[in-house]
Amino acid sequence: MSRFFAKSDSESEESSSADEITPKATGTTFNKQALLLSDDEEDTKRVVRSAKDKRFEELTNFIKTIRNAMKIRDISKCLEEFEQLCRAFIKSKAIVDKEGVPQFYIRLLADLEDYLNQLWEDKEGKKKMNKNNAKALSTLRQKIRKYNRDFETEIASYKENPEQSAEEEEEKDDIGSGSSSESDDDDGVTAKSFMKKKPQEEEKAAPEASKFLKGAADEESESEDDDESEHWSSDSVGSGSESEDNEGTAASLAVVFLKKTQDGDKQSDRRRDDKKEDRKRRLKKKPTEEEGEEEGEAEEGGWEKVKGGVPLVKEKPKMFAKGTEINTAVVIKKLNEILQARGKKGTDRAAQIELLHSLAGISNENNLGEGILVKIKFNIIASLYDYNPNLAAFMKADMWKKCLDCIDELLDILFNNNNIFIGENIAEDSENLAVSDQPFRVRGCILTLVERMDEEFTKIMQNTDPHSQEYVDNLKDEGRVCGIIDRLLQYLETKGSTEEVCRVYLRRIMHTYYKFDYKAHRRSLGLQGETKSEQDQEESEGEDSAIIMDRLCKFIYAKDRTDRIRTCAILCHIYHHALHSRWYQARDLMLMSHLQDNIQHADPPVQILYNRTMVQLGICAFRQGMIKDAHNALLDIQSSGRAKELLGQGLLMRNMQERNAEQEKIEKRRQVPFHMHINLELLECVYLVSAMLLEIPYMAAHEFDARRRMISKQFHHQLRVGERQPLLGPPESMREHVVAASKAMKMGDWRTCHSFIINEKMNSKVWDLFPETQCVREMLVRKIQEESLRTYLFTYSSVYDSISMETLSEMFELELPTVHSIISKMIINEELMASLDQPTQTVVMHRTEPTSLQNMALQLAEKLGGLVENNERVFDLKQGVYGGYFNRDQKGGYQQKQGYQRGAPDQRGGYQQKQGYQRDQKGGYQQKQNYQRGGYRNQNQSSY
């Protein structure tokens, strides 16, 4: 590089390091031939750039590629170029540390992050992406978010004022280009040319309009042409002066270059000022144009501001040509034309609904009769149902309101005109829609429309967040749904068939069976006089839900021909009885129906209803104090570990792998809406408390029985979990309370058990959810006292010779007759080896229970006997059957021939002689000829 090329001080170091040709010494003389430039050298001039320009040009090339990929939504290309851009930026680290992070780099980071966020929020667009782009989108989004953390301040300042940052950037570039060599100006390929981007706010202001509106684009193109013309003119002037100077002597060559540098500075300053003025002029022009447009709209009133690229809304096509006579045939023809487009691809379903509404208005204006109006209403409701082509999708709020209004209007027409006959069996050829003496005949089924409306309501409730206000607002529509069903019920009772009446009765039952009738409950308690307002009094005087359910269900029992409707009606009737504590009616109806025998063959919704009914039956039995019945009713549901799924109240995550996406959608459609749910924590608590009241006395009675079986596996599991805990603190969850109460009951401490079962925390979680809270608590206290007494007698009977019933009555705070009754039952059932001394009210123990040492010895004897028997069988297989002393009996045991018979192990694990020998009373163990230990288990085994 020649020493005559002028450079600024700021770039001298960088350019010297990057120069490929080392400058000669100052004293070097030039030949005339060296100064004379050939034609080839004039045509191809060497471009000498600084390291900064090289690095920034590399960055701008990558940025340009990324922006092109963003325009065509090629995310995988964006990811690839972004990774290369990051690597190039690392290479430029030394220059960036000295000059600062370039503004065009910050702009790209901000724009790219906003672009990716827009794509991420566009759910429909993401679904249409191919697999590579979708994967690249998530990867690039994570990378850009992580990468931008290092440039948070710069990005924030850019987003606050993108225009100012763009101006600062161009000023820096102009300064750099002015101080750079002439070759940069001649070549015209600089970093600045790659950094020209519209500010972010301008892009956001009109993202679509720039494609279709030409005004802004023309202005920008003109301004850019002016800039380019200025560039070309300055270059031409420079080249002309350069050619003139080259014709001079060698001495004037340095002067020419120095003069050129000064001229270049002036020209660059002038260009920079022109650009600023041009930019300000454009920015001022835009708001004035917008203001002018708004004023024009205000004055004329006919102009509308539309989005770019969206054509103006055309006038709706007229339904009928001008002058057409409107009659029934013309309207039916137009109706058929509209219906022919139904279901076709590209048909606007909302426009179809509007056309049908306008057609109904035209027929009403021209008094074409109610028949054609009913026909159009049927099709409007059907079109509203077809608005969502996806079966799993639910109706939007506006469509739902329109649907309810249309059904109400249709029912009004049917009630006001008795001469309209509708039905599915009416053929289209035999329809009579014109006004005449004959009654109207319309093809259609109002019951099907109402059933579909009921299903849509269920889908709306299933797809709404149950903890939001929207759910409450949607639930308010149930009153309107029930009103429509009641109106349809009245209509079909006069004009419908028996089958249709049964179907609509079942719909009414399904909206009634799970609701607790508080007004009937208050009337039964004699509290109806407390209602103050007239509206409450009128409602309280209405028919009880029990009477309504009884009437509807009995009609279905008598008239229905399909098993499914009758089965659903029976289950709903049982559920309603159980919900209102009518235990015996619910139990008898369940036993008489024999539903438990073949319910496994029913469809899943009916099975879910059966499970809900059994659970409600068990809870009802618990409220009535029938602990064993409650446990038996809840056993199947709770022992499965899938109560949530079996009751249709949600899907279990562990079973998600077993079903595919289609099966999961089907399962979700079977779910029960949230307002019909049964509290699972209450259900589990009722089951565990029932199991505790049954299992703890049984465990105490058979403490040393090796063959003892479990009544409730889930309850034993909770006990084992509690025993495995290394540190036992105060109970917090419901399960921990039940486990702690079980341990207290096992020791006979009923007060501690009571405090764990009934306290503020358990009341708020469980017991306050029952309608008759106080009655349930009193029943629980009574049961805890009674079962604790039984457990105490089983556990400590071997310690006492005798015990007074008055002492037991005081210990457990029970009445003396109650204590007497409990002990008598235990003696009669041979659970307690004792006798009652009536005059002294004392329980005398017989001391027949073996001690723990004796129990262990009996267990050892039983195991040894089994071992000997197994050995003899093995020996038999090898050597053959014994001769003489032992013979096989039919049951596989061995009997002695001579007088002595070896007894089978009894239920307590001992061996018995059936005749001849009896232990004395001092030994503590008696053997009677007619009594066999373990009779309680044999007699009561089936009941547990």
Short mmCIF file of C-alpha atoms in Angstrom, two decimals, residues 486 508 512 517 519-520 523 537-552 576:
data_model
loop_
_atom_site.label_atom_id
_atom_site.label_comp_id
_atom_site.label_asym_id
_atom_site.label_seq_id
_atom_site.Cartn_x
_atom_site.Cartn_y
_atom_site.Cartn_z
CA ASP A 486 -89.56 -29.91 31.04
CA ARG A 508 -84.90 -35.24 33.30
CA THR A 512 -82.12 -34.55 39.16
CA ASP A 517 -83.11 -31.59 48.02
CA LYS A 519 -85.98 -27.80 50.85
CA ALA A 520 -87.48 -31.26 51.36
CA ARG A 523 -89.52 -29.61 55.60
CA GLN A 537 -92.01 -20.02 50.20
CA GLU A 538 -93.35 -20.69 46.70
CA GLU A 539 -90.32 -22.83 45.87
CA SER A 540 -90.56 -24.72 49.15
CA GLU A 541 -94.19 -25.53 48.39
CA GLY A 542 -93.15 -27.17 45.10
CA GLU A 543 -93.03 -30.90 44.49
CA ASP A 544 -90.27 -32.83 46.25
CA SER A 545 -87.55 -34.32 44.08
CA ALA A 546 -88.28 -37.72 45.66
CA ILE A 547 -91.87 -37.61 44.32
CA ILE A 548 -90.67 -36.51 40.87
CA MET A 549 -88.03 -39.25 40.74
CA ASP A 550 -90.54 -41.88 41.90
CA ARG A 551 -93.06 -40.88 39.22
CA LEU A 552 -90.57 -40.73 36.35
CA HIS A 576 -81.22 -40.50 44.95
#
